[in-house]
């Protein structure tokens, strides 16, 4: 019997499975077959999925409220790892019973608990453990890194980033430019996607660097051939796509962890500095936790600064944020699923704009509808689906 999974193309796999089952490629039978043969399906059991009845928009006249919801919004907030509550309860119990001794006792000593899981995070982003720090939030880390990497001169003062970047990036970059005495209108080099496209093409980024490179101080997305520092905001890449920050030679990067890494709202963020910059790029801001742990508690005010990203730590991290991140990192890694497009001419249809080749995408599935999306969105919510694009604020 032919193995439907011995080809690399998702399209061919779907064709083979549907032929094997004798049904349409978009049928429930095909989806169930793929689920049953998913080698990573056991990981689903490590997370808590809300019941349909627990989602406020659900219409229980249309759907069974006792079933687990269909969760499509991991790009906004990942699901809770089942071990998160156990780990948090352990630390609350330790605090109650041990008090101040919890700083240095137990499996997660509060004074350095995040250090114990940085190796796990390094595996997710493709880095060495000493190149990664778990600290602060995304925007705080972006500010801290830009303070050290962005050293503008009259000739070289531009930061290249995508047009309409997420506010976290846009505000931080704008602020850093102003902080250094430059005008964002002159120093923010914004790149727009081609007409009709949603994502920047690599070749367009490289062309811009070739033309403008001598004036660019920091590139927010690609290219070092012009002597620019290269930094990435990996908020939507970590836990979603395979990353190799060390092998790619990225100068610095930062990310949040509450999306595809499932650490909970406002979870502990991450930062990366390549080892090649460990001795040359120093923190503009220093704090007690940037001091070497071996001598940190001598309290003699003689800074023994840790090299690389570790020296950028300012203070100890909240143990209650370390716990859910640990629970997730113990099971998390980039996941590649299937994507396909189906289109019936002259009828409402869905166009999957995510690249079909697994090496060109992560696990997020992006859809384009031929009908107004607001009505589709509302009907999905009524049926116990948490769709992508869900915003915590009112939208008009």
mmCIF file with all atom_site columns, N, CA and C in Angstrom, residues 184-253:
data_model
loop_
_atom_site.group_PDB
_atom_site.id
_atom_site.type_symbol
_atom_site.label_atom_id
_atom_site.label_alt_id
_atom_site.label_comp_id
_atom_site.label_asym_id
_atom_site.label_entity_id
_atom_site.label_seq_id
_atom_site.pdbx_PDB_ins_code
_atom_site.Cartn_x
_atom_site.Cartn_y
_atom_site.Cartn_z
_atom_site.occupancy
_atom_site.B_iso_or_equiv
_atom_site.pdbx_formal_charge
_atom_site.auth_seq_id
_atom_site.auth_comp_id
_atom_site.auth_asym_id
_atom_site.auth_atom_id
_atom_site.pdbx_PDB_model_num
ATOM 1   N N  . UNK A 1 184 ? 12.629 61.185 12.917 1.00 0.00 ? 184 UNK A N  1
ATOM 2   C CA . UNK A 1 184 ? 12.119 59.916 12.378 1.00 0.00 ? 184 UNK A CA 1
ATOM 3   C C  . UNK A 1 184 ? 11.712 59.999 10.916 1.00 0.00 ? 184 UNK A C  1
ATOM 4   N N  . UNK A 1 185 ? 11.238 61.166 10.474 1.00 0.00 ? 185 UNK A N  1
ATOM 5   C CA . UNK A 1 185 ? 10.837 61.305 9.078  1.00 0.00 ? 185 UNK A CA 1
ATOM 6   C C  . UNK A 1 185 ? 12.020 61.139 8.133  1.00 0.00 ? 185 UNK A C  1
ATOM 7   N N  . UNK A 1 186 ? 13.208 61.440 8.627  1.00 0.00 ? 186 UNK A N  1
ATOM 8   C CA . UNK A 1 186 ? 14.408 61.306 7.810  1.00 0.00 ? 186 UNK A CA 1
ATOM 9   C C  . UNK A 1 186 ? 15.159 60.000 8.092  1.00 0.00 ? 186 UNK A C  1
ATOM 10  N N  . UNK A 1 187 ? 15.006 59.495 9.295  1.00 0.00 ? 187 UNK A N  1
ATOM 11  C CA . UNK A 1 187 ? 15.842 58.359 9.710  1.00 0.00 ? 187 UNK A CA 1
ATOM 12  C C  . UNK A 1 187 ? 15.112 57.021 9.753  1.00 0.00 ? 187 UNK A C  1
ATOM 13  N N  . UNK A 1 188 ? 13.786 57.018 9.654  1.00 0.00 ? 188 UNK A N  1
ATOM 14  C CA . UNK A 1 188 ? 13.042 55.756 9.552  1.00 0.00 ? 188 UNK A CA 1
ATOM 15  C C  . UNK A 1 188 ? 12.830 55.450 8.072  1.00 0.00 ? 188 UNK A C  1
ATOM 16  N N  . UNK A 1 189 ? 13.518 54.444 7.580  1.00 0.00 ? 189 UNK A N  1
ATOM 17  C CA . UNK A 1 189 ? 13.405 54.043 6.179  1.00 0.00 ? 189 UNK A CA 1
ATOM 18  C C  . UNK A 1 189 ? 12.384 52.914 6.101  1.00 0.00 ? 189 UNK A C  1
ATOM 19  N N  . UNK A 1 190 ? 11.150 53.262 5.712  1.00 0.00 ? 190 UNK A N  1
ATOM 20  C CA . UNK A 1 190 ? 10.041 52.309 5.738  1.00 0.00 ? 190 UNK A CA 1
ATOM 21  C C  . UNK A 1 190 ? 9.888  51.614 4.392  1.00 0.00 ? 190 UNK A C  1
ATOM 22  N N  . UNK A 1 191 ? 9.805  50.305 4.432  1.00 0.00 ? 191 UNK A N  1
ATOM 23  C CA . UNK A 1 191 ? 9.635  49.514 3.217  1.00 0.00 ? 191 UNK A CA 1
ATOM 24  C C  . UNK A 1 191 ? 8.200  49.025 3.091  1.00 0.00 ? 191 UNK A C  1
ATOM 25  N N  . UNK A 1 192 ? 7.620  49.228 1.921  1.00 0.00 ? 192 UNK A N  1
ATOM 26  C CA . UNK A 1 192 ? 6.266  48.770 1.657  1.00 0.00 ? 192 UNK A CA 1
ATOM 27  C C  . UNK A 1 192 ? 6.303  47.525 0.785  1.00 0.00 ? 192 UNK A C  1
ATOM 28  N N  . UNK A 1 193 ? 5.325  46.650 1.010  1.00 0.00 ? 193 UNK A N  1
ATOM 29  C CA . UNK A 1 193 ? 5.195  45.479 0.143  1.00 0.00 ? 193 UNK A CA 1
ATOM 30  C C  . UNK A 1 193 ? 4.756  45.930 -1.246 1.00 0.00 ? 193 UNK A C  1
ATOM 31  N N  . UNK A 1 194 ? 4.960  45.069 -2.220 1.00 0.00 ? 194 UNK A N  1
ATOM 32  C CA . UNK A 1 194 ? 4.531  45.371 -3.577 1.00 0.00 ? 194 UNK A CA 1
ATOM 33  C C  . UNK A 1 194 ? 3.004  45.490 -3.624 1.00 0.00 ? 194 UNK A C  1
ATOM 34  N N  . UNK A 1 195 ? 2.490  46.265 -4.569 1.00 0.00 ? 195 UNK A N  1
ATOM 35  C CA . UNK A 1 195 ? 1.029  46.411 -4.687 1.00 0.00 ? 195 UNK A CA 1
ATOM 36  C C  . UNK A 1 195 ? 0.329  45.058 -4.776 1.00 0.00 ? 195 UNK A C  1
ATOM 37  N N  . UNK A 1 196 ? -0.702 44.888 -3.956 1.00 0.00 ? 196 UNK A N  1
ATOM 38  C CA . UNK A 1 196 ? -1.451 43.644 -3.953 1.00 0.00 ? 196 UNK A CA 1
ATOM 39  C C  . UNK A 1 196 ? -0.840 42.548 -3.110 1.00 0.00 ? 196 UNK A C  1
ATOM 40  N N  . UNK A 1 197 ? 0.317  42.810 -2.476 1.00 0.00 ? 197 UNK A N  1
ATOM 41  C CA . UNK A 1 197 ? 0.975  41.813 -1.642 1.00 0.00 ? 197 UNK A CA 1
ATOM 42  C C  . UNK A 1 197 ? 1.003  42.294 -0.197 1.00 0.00 ? 197 UNK A C  1
ATOM 43  N N  . UNK A 1 198 ? 1.043  41.326 0.722  1.00 0.00 ? 198 UNK A N  1
ATOM 44  C CA . UNK A 1 198 ? 0.978  41.643 2.149  1.00 0.00 ? 198 UNK A CA 1
ATOM 45  C C  . UNK A 1 198 ? 2.349  41.575 2.822  1.00 0.00 ? 198 UNK A C  1
ATOM 46  N N  . UNK A 1 199 ? 3.289  40.846 2.201  1.00 0.00 ? 199 UNK A N  1
ATOM 47  C CA . UNK A 1 199 ? 4.565  40.567 2.853  1.00 0.00 ? 199 UNK A CA 1
ATOM 48  C C  . UNK A 1 199 ? 5.707  41.098 2.006  1.00 0.00 ? 199 UNK A C  1
ATOM 49  N N  . UNK A 1 200 ? 6.741  41.632 2.674  1.00 0.00 ? 200 UNK A N  1
ATOM 50  C CA . UNK A 1 200 ? 7.921  42.114 1.957  1.00 0.00 ? 200 UNK A CA 1
ATOM 51  C C  . UNK A 1 200 ? 8.671  40.958 1.320  1.00 0.00 ? 200 UNK A C  1
ATOM 52  N N  . UNK A 1 201 ? 9.172  41.184 0.120  1.00 0.00 ? 201 UNK A N  1
ATOM 53  C CA . UNK A 1 201 ? 10.000 40.183 -0.540 1.00 0.00 ? 201 UNK A CA 1
ATOM 54  C C  . UNK A 1 201 ? 11.468 40.405 -0.178 1.00 0.00 ? 201 UNK A C  1
ATOM 55  N N  . UNK A 1 202 ? 12.182 39.318 0.025  1.00 0.00 ? 202 UNK A N  1
ATOM 56  C CA . UNK A 1 202 ? 13.592 39.410 0.407  1.00 0.00 ? 202 UNK A CA 1
ATOM 57  C C  . UNK A 1 202 ? 14.387 40.198 -0.625 1.00 0.00 ? 202 UNK A C  1
ATOM 58  N N  . UNK A 1 203 ? 14.119 39.955 -1.914 1.00 0.00 ? 203 UNK A N  1
ATOM 59  C CA . UNK A 1 203 ? 14.894 40.641 -2.945 1.00 0.00 ? 203 UNK A CA 1
ATOM 60  C C  . UNK A 1 203 ? 14.678 42.151 -2.899 1.00 0.00 ? 203 UNK A C  1
ATOM 61  N N  . UNK A 1 204 ? 13.478 42.589 -2.518 1.00 0.00 ? 204 UNK A N  1
ATOM 62  C CA . UNK A 1 204 ? 13.224 44.025 -2.416 1.00 0.00 ? 204 UNK A CA 1
ATOM 63  C C  . UNK A 1 204 ? 13.985 44.639 -1.241 1.00 0.00 ? 204 UNK A C  1
ATOM 64  N N  . UNK A 1 205 ? 14.050 43.878 -0.137 1.00 0.00 ? 205 UNK A N  1
ATOM 65  C CA . UNK A 1 205 ? 14.807 44.350 1.025  1.00 0.00 ? 205 UNK A CA 1
ATOM 66  C C  . UNK A 1 205 ? 16.279 44.494 0.661  1.00 0.00 ? 205 UNK A C  1
ATOM 67  N N  . UNK A 1 206 ? 16.816 43.489 -0.016 1.00 0.00 ? 206 UNK A N  1
ATOM 68  C CA . UNK A 1 206 ? 18.231 43.523 -0.389 1.00 0.00 ? 206 UNK A CA 1
ATOM 69  C C  . UNK A 1 206 ? 18.510 44.640 -1.384 1.00 0.00 ? 206 UNK A C  1
ATOM 70  N N  . UNK A 1 207 ? 17.575 44.895 -2.304 1.00 0.00 ? 207 UNK A N  1
ATOM 71  C CA . UNK A 1 207 ? 17.754 45.997 -3.250 1.00 0.00 ? 207 UNK A CA 1
ATOM 72  C C  . UNK A 1 207 ? 17.816 47.329 -2.513 1.00 0.00 ? 207 UNK A C  1
ATOM 73  N N  . UNK A 1 208 ? 16.955 47.489 -1.514 1.00 0.00 ? 208 UNK A N  1
ATOM 74  C CA . UNK A 1 208 ? 16.948 48.734 -0.733 1.00 0.00 ? 208 UNK A CA 1
ATOM 75  C C  . UNK A 1 208 ? 18.258 48.902 0.021  1.00 0.00 ? 208 UNK A C  1
ATOM 76  N N  . UNK A 1 209 ? 18.759 47.812 0.595  1.00 0.00 ? 209 UNK A N  1
ATOM 77  C CA . UNK A 1 209 ? 20.030 47.883 1.315  1.00 0.00 ? 209 UNK A CA 1
ATOM 78  C C  . UNK A 1 209 ? 21.162 48.263 0.362  1.00 0.00 ? 209 UNK A C  1
ATOM 79  N N  . UNK A 1 210 ? 21.126 47.707 -0.848 1.00 0.00 ? 210 UNK A N  1
ATOM 80  C CA . UNK A 1 210 ? 22.157 48.011 -1.834 1.00 0.00 ? 210 UNK A CA 1
ATOM 81  C C  . UNK A 1 210 ? 22.158 49.499 -2.190 1.00 0.00 ? 210 UNK A C  1
ATOM 82  N N  . UNK A 1 211 ? 20.963 50.084 -2.296 1.00 0.00 ? 211 UNK A N  1
ATOM 83  C CA . UNK A 1 211 ? 20.846 51.485 -2.676 1.00 0.00 ? 211 UNK A CA 1
ATOM 84  C C  . UNK A 1 211 ? 21.102 52.433 -1.510 1.00 0.00 ? 211 UNK A C  1
ATOM 85  N N  . UNK A 1 212 ? 20.617 52.055 -0.326 1.00 0.00 ? 212 UNK A N  1
ATOM 86  C CA . UNK A 1 212 ? 20.633 52.976 0.818  1.00 0.00 ? 212 UNK A CA 1
ATOM 87  C C  . UNK A 1 212 ? 21.623 52.564 1.901  1.00 0.00 ? 212 UNK A C  1
ATOM 88  N N  . UNK A 1 213 ? 22.328 51.465 1.674  1.00 0.00 ? 213 UNK A N  1
ATOM 89  C CA . UNK A 1 213 ? 23.104 50.841 2.748  1.00 0.00 ? 213 UNK A CA 1
ATOM 90  C C  . UNK A 1 213 ? 24.095 51.750 3.446  1.00 0.00 ? 213 UNK A C  1
ATOM 91  N N  . UNK A 1 214 ? 24.718 52.670 2.696  1.00 0.00 ? 214 UNK A N  1
ATOM 92  C CA . UNK A 1 214 ? 25.730 53.524 3.319  1.00 0.00 ? 214 UNK A CA 1
ATOM 93  C C  . UNK A 1 214 ? 25.142 54.479 4.352  1.00 0.00 ? 214 UNK A C  1
ATOM 94  N N  . UNK A 1 215 ? 23.815 54.639 4.351  1.00 0.00 ? 215 UNK A N  1
ATOM 95  C CA . UNK A 1 215 ? 23.184 55.545 5.315  1.00 0.00 ? 215 UNK A CA 1
ATOM 96  C C  . UNK A 1 215 ? 22.442 54.791 6.411  1.00 0.00 ? 215 UNK A C  1
ATOM 97  N N  . UNK A 1 216 ? 22.441 53.448 6.330  1.00 0.00 ? 216 UNK A N  1
ATOM 98  C CA . UNK A 1 216 ? 21.677 52.646 7.289  1.00 0.00 ? 216 UNK A CA 1
ATOM 99  C C  . UNK A 1 216 ? 22.559 52.219 8.453  1.00 0.00 ? 216 UNK A C  1
ATOM 100 N N  . UNK A 1 217 ? 22.075 52.470 9.667  1.00 0.00 ? 217 UNK A N  1
ATOM 101 C CA . UNK A 1 217 ? 22.801 52.043 10.865 1.00 0.00 ? 217 UNK A CA 1
ATOM 102 C C  . UNK A 1 217 ? 22.304 50.692 11.347 1.00 0.00 ? 217 UNK A C  1
ATOM 103 N N  . UNK A 1 218 ? 20.985 50.504 11.319 1.00 0.00 ? 218 UNK A N  1
ATOM 104 C CA . UNK A 1 218 ? 20.383 49.254 11.774 1.00 0.00 ? 218 UNK A CA 1
ATOM 105 C C  . UNK A 1 218 ? 19.368 48.796 10.739 1.00 0.00 ? 218 UNK A C  1
ATOM 106 N N  . UNK A 1 219 ? 19.466 47.532 10.340 1.00 0.00 ? 219 UNK A N  1
ATOM 107 C CA . UNK A 1 219 ? 18.491 46.923 9.441  1.00 0.00 ? 219 UNK A CA 1
ATOM 108 C C  . UNK A 1 219 ? 17.581 46.074 10.299 1.00 0.00 ? 219 UNK A C  1
ATOM 109 N N  . UNK A 1 220 ? 16.286 46.284 10.167 1.00 0.00 ? 220 UNK A N  1
ATOM 110 C CA . UNK A 1 220 ? 15.355 45.562 11.031 1.00 0.00 ? 220 UNK A CA 1
ATOM 111 C C  . UNK A 1 220 ? 14.943 44.229 10.448 1.00 0.00 ? 220 UNK A C  1
ATOM 112 N N  . UNK A 1 221 ? 15.421 43.902 9.258  1.00 0.00 ? 221 UNK A N  1
ATOM 113 C CA . UNK A 1 221 ? 14.947 42.663 8.656  1.00 0.00 ? 221 UNK A CA 1
ATOM 114 C C  . UNK A 1 221 ? 15.977 41.856 7.886  1.00 0.00 ? 221 UNK A C  1
ATOM 115 N N  . UNK A 1 222 ? 17.027 42.444 7.328  1.00 0.00 ? 222 UNK A N  1
ATOM 116 C CA . UNK A 1 222 ? 17.955 41.618 6.541  1.00 0.00 ? 222 UNK A CA 1
ATOM 117 C C  . UNK A 1 222 ? 19.235 42.364 6.194  1.00 0.00 ? 222 UNK A C  1
ATOM 118 N N  . UNK A 1 223 ? 20.308 41.611 5.873  1.00 0.00 ? 223 UNK A N  1
ATOM 119 C CA . UNK A 1 223 ? 21.483 42.122 5.185  1.00 0.00 ? 223 UNK A CA 1
ATOM 120 C C  . UNK A 1 223 ? 22.544 42.788 6.014  1.00 0.00 ? 223 UNK A C  1
ATOM 121 N N  . UNK A 1 224 ? 23.803 42.296 5.909  1.00 0.00 ? 224 UNK A N  1
ATOM 122 C CA . UNK A 1 224 ? 24.939 42.908 6.587  1.00 0.00 ? 224 UNK A CA 1
ATOM 123 C C  . UNK A 1 224 ? 26.018 43.332 5.606  1.00 0.00 ? 224 UNK A C  1
ATOM 124 N N  . UNK A 1 225 ? 25.759 43.154 4.304  1.00 0.00 ? 225 UNK A N  1
ATOM 125 C CA . UNK A 1 225 ? 26.801 43.395 3.314  1.00 0.00 ? 225 UNK A CA 1
ATOM 126 C C  . UNK A 1 225 ? 27.227 44.850 3.239  1.00 0.00 ? 225 UNK A C  1
ATOM 127 N N  . UNK A 1 226 ? 26.465 45.758 3.802  1.00 0.00 ? 226 UNK A N  1
ATOM 128 C CA . UNK A 1 226 ? 26.814 47.171 3.808  1.00 0.00 ? 226 UNK A CA 1
ATOM 129 C C  . UNK A 1 226 ? 27.321 47.627 5.176  1.00 0.00 ? 226 UNK A C  1
ATOM 130 N N  . UNK A 1 227 ? 27.622 46.679 6.048  1.00 0.00 ? 227 UNK A N  1
ATOM 131 C CA . UNK A 1 227 ? 28.122 47.037 7.366  1.00 0.00 ? 227 UNK A CA 1
ATOM 132 C C  . UNK A 1 227 ? 27.056 47.446 8.351  1.00 0.00 ? 227 UNK A C  1
ATOM 133 N N  . UNK A 1 228 ? 25.807 47.119 8.068  1.00 0.00 ? 228 UNK A N  1
ATOM 134 C CA . UNK A 1 228 ? 24.710 47.454 8.973  1.00 0.00 ? 228 UNK A CA 1
ATOM 135 C C  . UNK A 1 228 ? 24.598 46.398 10.069 1.00 0.00 ? 228 UNK A C  1
ATOM 136 N N  . UNK A 1 229 ? 24.168 46.806 11.223 1.00 0.00 ? 229 UNK A N  1
ATOM 137 C CA . UNK A 1 229 ? 23.742 45.836 12.228 1.00 0.00 ? 229 UNK A CA 1
ATOM 138 C C  . UNK A 1 229 ? 22.393 45.258 11.788 1.00 0.00 ? 229 UNK A C  1
ATOM 139 N N  . UNK A 1 230 ? 22.200 43.979 12.050 1.00 0.00 ? 230 UNK A N  1
ATOM 140 C CA . UNK A 1 230 ? 20.949 43.323 11.683 1.00 0.00 ? 230 UNK A CA 1
ATOM 141 C C  . UNK A 1 230 ? 20.212 42.878 12.943 1.00 0.00 ? 230 UNK A C  1
ATOM 142 N N  . UNK A 1 231 ? 18.990 43.347 13.095 1.00 0.00 ? 231 UNK A N  1
ATOM 143 C CA . UNK A 1 231 ? 18.179 42.966 14.252 1.00 0.00 ? 231 UNK A CA 1
ATOM 144 C C  . UNK A 1 231 ? 16.827 42.456 13.818 1.00 0.00 ? 231 UNK A C  1
ATOM 145 N N  . UNK A 1 232 ? 16.306 41.484 14.545 1.00 0.00 ? 232 UNK A N  1
ATOM 146 C CA . UNK A 1 232 ? 15.003 40.901 14.237 1.00 0.00 ? 232 UNK A CA 1
ATOM 147 C C  . UNK A 1 232 ? 14.063 41.031 15.434 1.00 0.00 ? 232 UNK A C  1
ATOM 148 N N  . UNK A 1 233 ? 12.822 41.408 15.158 1.00 0.00 ? 233 UNK A N  1
ATOM 149 C CA . UNK A 1 233 ? 11.745 41.196 16.125 1.00 0.00 ? 233 UNK A CA 1
ATOM 150 C C  . UNK A 1 233 ? 11.107 39.868 15.737 1.00 0.00 ? 233 UNK A C  1
ATOM 151 N N  . UNK A 1 234 ? 11.291 38.868 16.576 1.00 0.00 ? 234 UNK A N  1
ATOM 152 C CA . UNK A 1 234 ? 10.842 37.505 16.256 1.00 0.00 ? 234 UNK A CA 1
ATOM 153 C C  . UNK A 1 234 ? 9.536  37.141 16.943 1.00 0.00 ? 234 UNK A C  1
ATOM 154 N N  . UNK A 1 235 ? 8.723  38.139 17.284 1.00 0.00 ? 235 UNK A N  1
ATOM 155 C CA . UNK A 1 235 ? 7.505  37.880 18.048 1.00 0.00 ? 235 UNK A CA 1
ATOM 156 C C  . UNK A 1 235 ? 6.608  36.844 17.384 1.00 0.00 ? 235 UNK A C  1
ATOM 157 N N  . UNK A 1 236 ? 6.483  36.903 16.048 1.00 0.00 ? 236 UNK A N  1
ATOM 158 C CA . UNK A 1 236 ? 5.601  35.978 15.342 1.00 0.00 ? 236 UNK A CA 1
ATOM 159 C C  . UNK A 1 236 ? 6.381  34.836 14.693 1.00 0.00 ? 236 UNK A C  1
ATOM 160 N N  . UNK A 1 237 ? 7.652  34.717 15.019 1.00 0.00 ? 237 UNK A N  1
ATOM 161 C CA . UNK A 1 237 ? 8.470  33.637 14.464 1.00 0.00 ? 237 UNK A CA 1
ATOM 162 C C  . UNK A 1 237 ? 8.824  32.592 15.515 1.00 0.00 ? 237 UNK A C  1
ATOM 163 N N  . UNK A 1 238 ? 9.082  33.037 16.743 1.00 0.00 ? 238 UNK A N  1
ATOM 164 C CA . UNK A 1 238 ? 9.491  32.097 17.793 1.00 0.00 ? 238 UNK A CA 1
ATOM 165 C C  . UNK A 1 238 ? 8.372  31.100 18.078 1.00 0.00 ? 238 UNK A C  1
ATOM 166 N N  . UNK A 1 239 ? 8.694  29.816 18.012 1.00 0.00 ? 239 UNK A N  1
ATOM 167 C CA . UNK A 1 239 ? 7.712  28.774 18.230 1.00 0.00 ? 239 UNK A CA 1
ATOM 168 C C  . UNK A 1 239 ? 6.825  28.520 17.028 1.00 0.00 ? 239 UNK A C  1
ATOM 169 N N  . UNK A 1 240 ? 7.005  29.309 15.976 1.00 0.00 ? 240 UNK A N  1
ATOM 170 C CA . UNK A 1 240 ? 6.178  29.220 14.774 1.00 0.00 ? 240 UNK A CA 1
ATOM 171 C C  . UNK A 1 240 ? 7.004  28.689 13.608 1.00 0.00 ? 240 UNK A C  1
ATOM 172 N N  . UNK A 1 241 ? 8.146  29.310 13.351 1.00 0.00 ? 241 UNK A N  1
ATOM 173 C CA . UNK A 1 241 ? 9.027  28.906 12.262 1.00 0.00 ? 241 UNK A CA 1
ATOM 174 C C  . UNK A 1 241 ? 10.379 28.492 12.827 1.00 0.00 ? 241 UNK A C  1
ATOM 175 N N  . UNK A 1 242 ? 11.091 27.675 12.073 1.00 0.00 ? 242 UNK A N  1
ATOM 176 C CA . UNK A 1 242 ? 12.424 27.264 12.503 1.00 0.00 ? 242 UNK A CA 1
ATOM 177 C C  . UNK A 1 242 ? 13.374 28.450 12.397 1.00 0.00 ? 242 UNK A C  1
ATOM 178 N N  . UNK A 1 243 ? 14.057 28.744 13.483 1.00 0.00 ? 243 UNK A N  1
ATOM 179 C CA . UNK A 1 243 ? 14.999 29.859 13.522 1.00 0.00 ? 243 UNK A CA 1
ATOM 180 C C  . UNK A 1 243 ? 16.419 29.345 13.749 1.00 0.00 ? 243 UNK A C  1
ATOM 181 N N  . UNK A 1 244 ? 17.381 30.061 13.174 1.00 0.00 ? 244 UNK A N  1
ATOM 182 C CA . UNK A 1 244 ? 18.803 29.745 13.361 1.00 0.00 ? 244 UNK A CA 1
ATOM 183 C C  . UNK A 1 244 ? 19.564 31.048 13.546 1.00 0.00 ? 244 UNK A C  1
ATOM 184 N N  . UNK A 1 245 ? 19.231 31.749 14.625 1.00 0.00 ? 245 UNK A N  1
ATOM 185 C CA . UNK A 1 245 ? 19.785 33.083 14.835 1.00 0.00 ? 245 UNK A CA 1
ATOM 186 C C  . UNK A 1 245 ? 21.304 33.075 14.878 1.00 0.00 ? 245 UNK A C  1
ATOM 187 N N  . UNK A 1 246 ? 21.888 32.051 15.507 1.00 0.00 ? 246 UNK A N  1
ATOM 188 C CA . UNK A 1 246 ? 23.348 31.989 15.575 1.00 0.00 ? 246 UNK A CA 1
ATOM 189 C C  . UNK A 1 246 ? 23.953 31.717 14.201 1.00 0.00 ? 246 UNK A C  1
ATOM 190 N N  . UNK A 1 247 ? 23.474 30.687 13.522 1.00 0.00 ? 247 UNK A N  1
ATOM 191 C CA . UNK A 1 247 ? 24.040 30.322 12.222 1.00 0.00 ? 247 UNK A CA 1
ATOM 192 C C  . UNK A 1 247 ? 23.842 31.412 11.184 1.00 0.00 ? 247 UNK A C  1
ATOM 193 N N  . UNK A 1 248 ? 22.743 32.150 11.279 1.00 0.00 ? 248 UNK A N  1
ATOM 194 C CA . UNK A 1 248 ? 22.488 33.222 10.327 1.00 0.00 ? 248 UNK A CA 1
ATOM 195 C C  . UNK A 1 248 ? 23.351 34.456 10.605 1.00 0.00 ? 248 UNK A C  1
ATOM 196 N N  . UNK A 1 249 ? 23.994 34.496 11.741 1.00 0.00 ? 249 UNK A N  1
ATOM 197 C CA . UNK A 1 249 ? 24.833 35.647 12.065 1.00 0.00 ? 249 UNK A CA 1
ATOM 198 C C  . UNK A 1 249 ? 24.064 36.890 12.446 1.00 0.00 ? 249 UNK A C  1
ATOM 199 N N  . UNK A 1 250 ? 22.814 36.738 12.878 1.00 0.00 ? 250 UNK A N  1
ATOM 200 C CA . UNK A 1 250 ? 22.011 37.883 13.303 1.00 0.00 ? 250 UNK A CA 1
ATOM 201 C C  . UNK A 1 250 ? 22.707 38.593 14.461 1.00 0.00 ? 250 UNK A C  1
ATOM 202 N N  . UNK A 1 251 ? 22.765 39.920 14.420 1.00 0.00 ? 251 UNK A N  1
ATOM 203 C CA . UNK A 1 251 ? 23.457 40.662 15.480 1.00 0.00 ? 251 UNK A CA 1
ATOM 204 C C  . UNK A 1 251 ? 22.673 40.661 16.785 1.00 0.00 ? 251 UNK A C  1
ATOM 205 N N  . UNK A 1 252 ? 21.382 40.953 16.695 1.00 0.00 ? 252 UNK A N  1
ATOM 206 C CA . UNK A 1 252 ? 20.557 40.964 17.900 1.00 0.00 ? 252 UNK A CA 1
ATOM 207 C C  . UNK A 1 252 ? 19.121 40.636 17.528 1.00 0.00 ? 252 UNK A C  1
ATOM 208 N N  . UNK A 1 253 ? 18.359 40.203 18.501 1.00 0.00 ? 253 UNK A N  1
ATOM 209 C CA . UNK A 1 253 ? 16.951 39.875 18.275 1.00 0.00 ? 253 UNK A CA 1
ATOM 210 C C  . UNK A 1 253 ? 16.211 39.943 19.601 1.00 0.00 ? 253 UNK A C  1
#
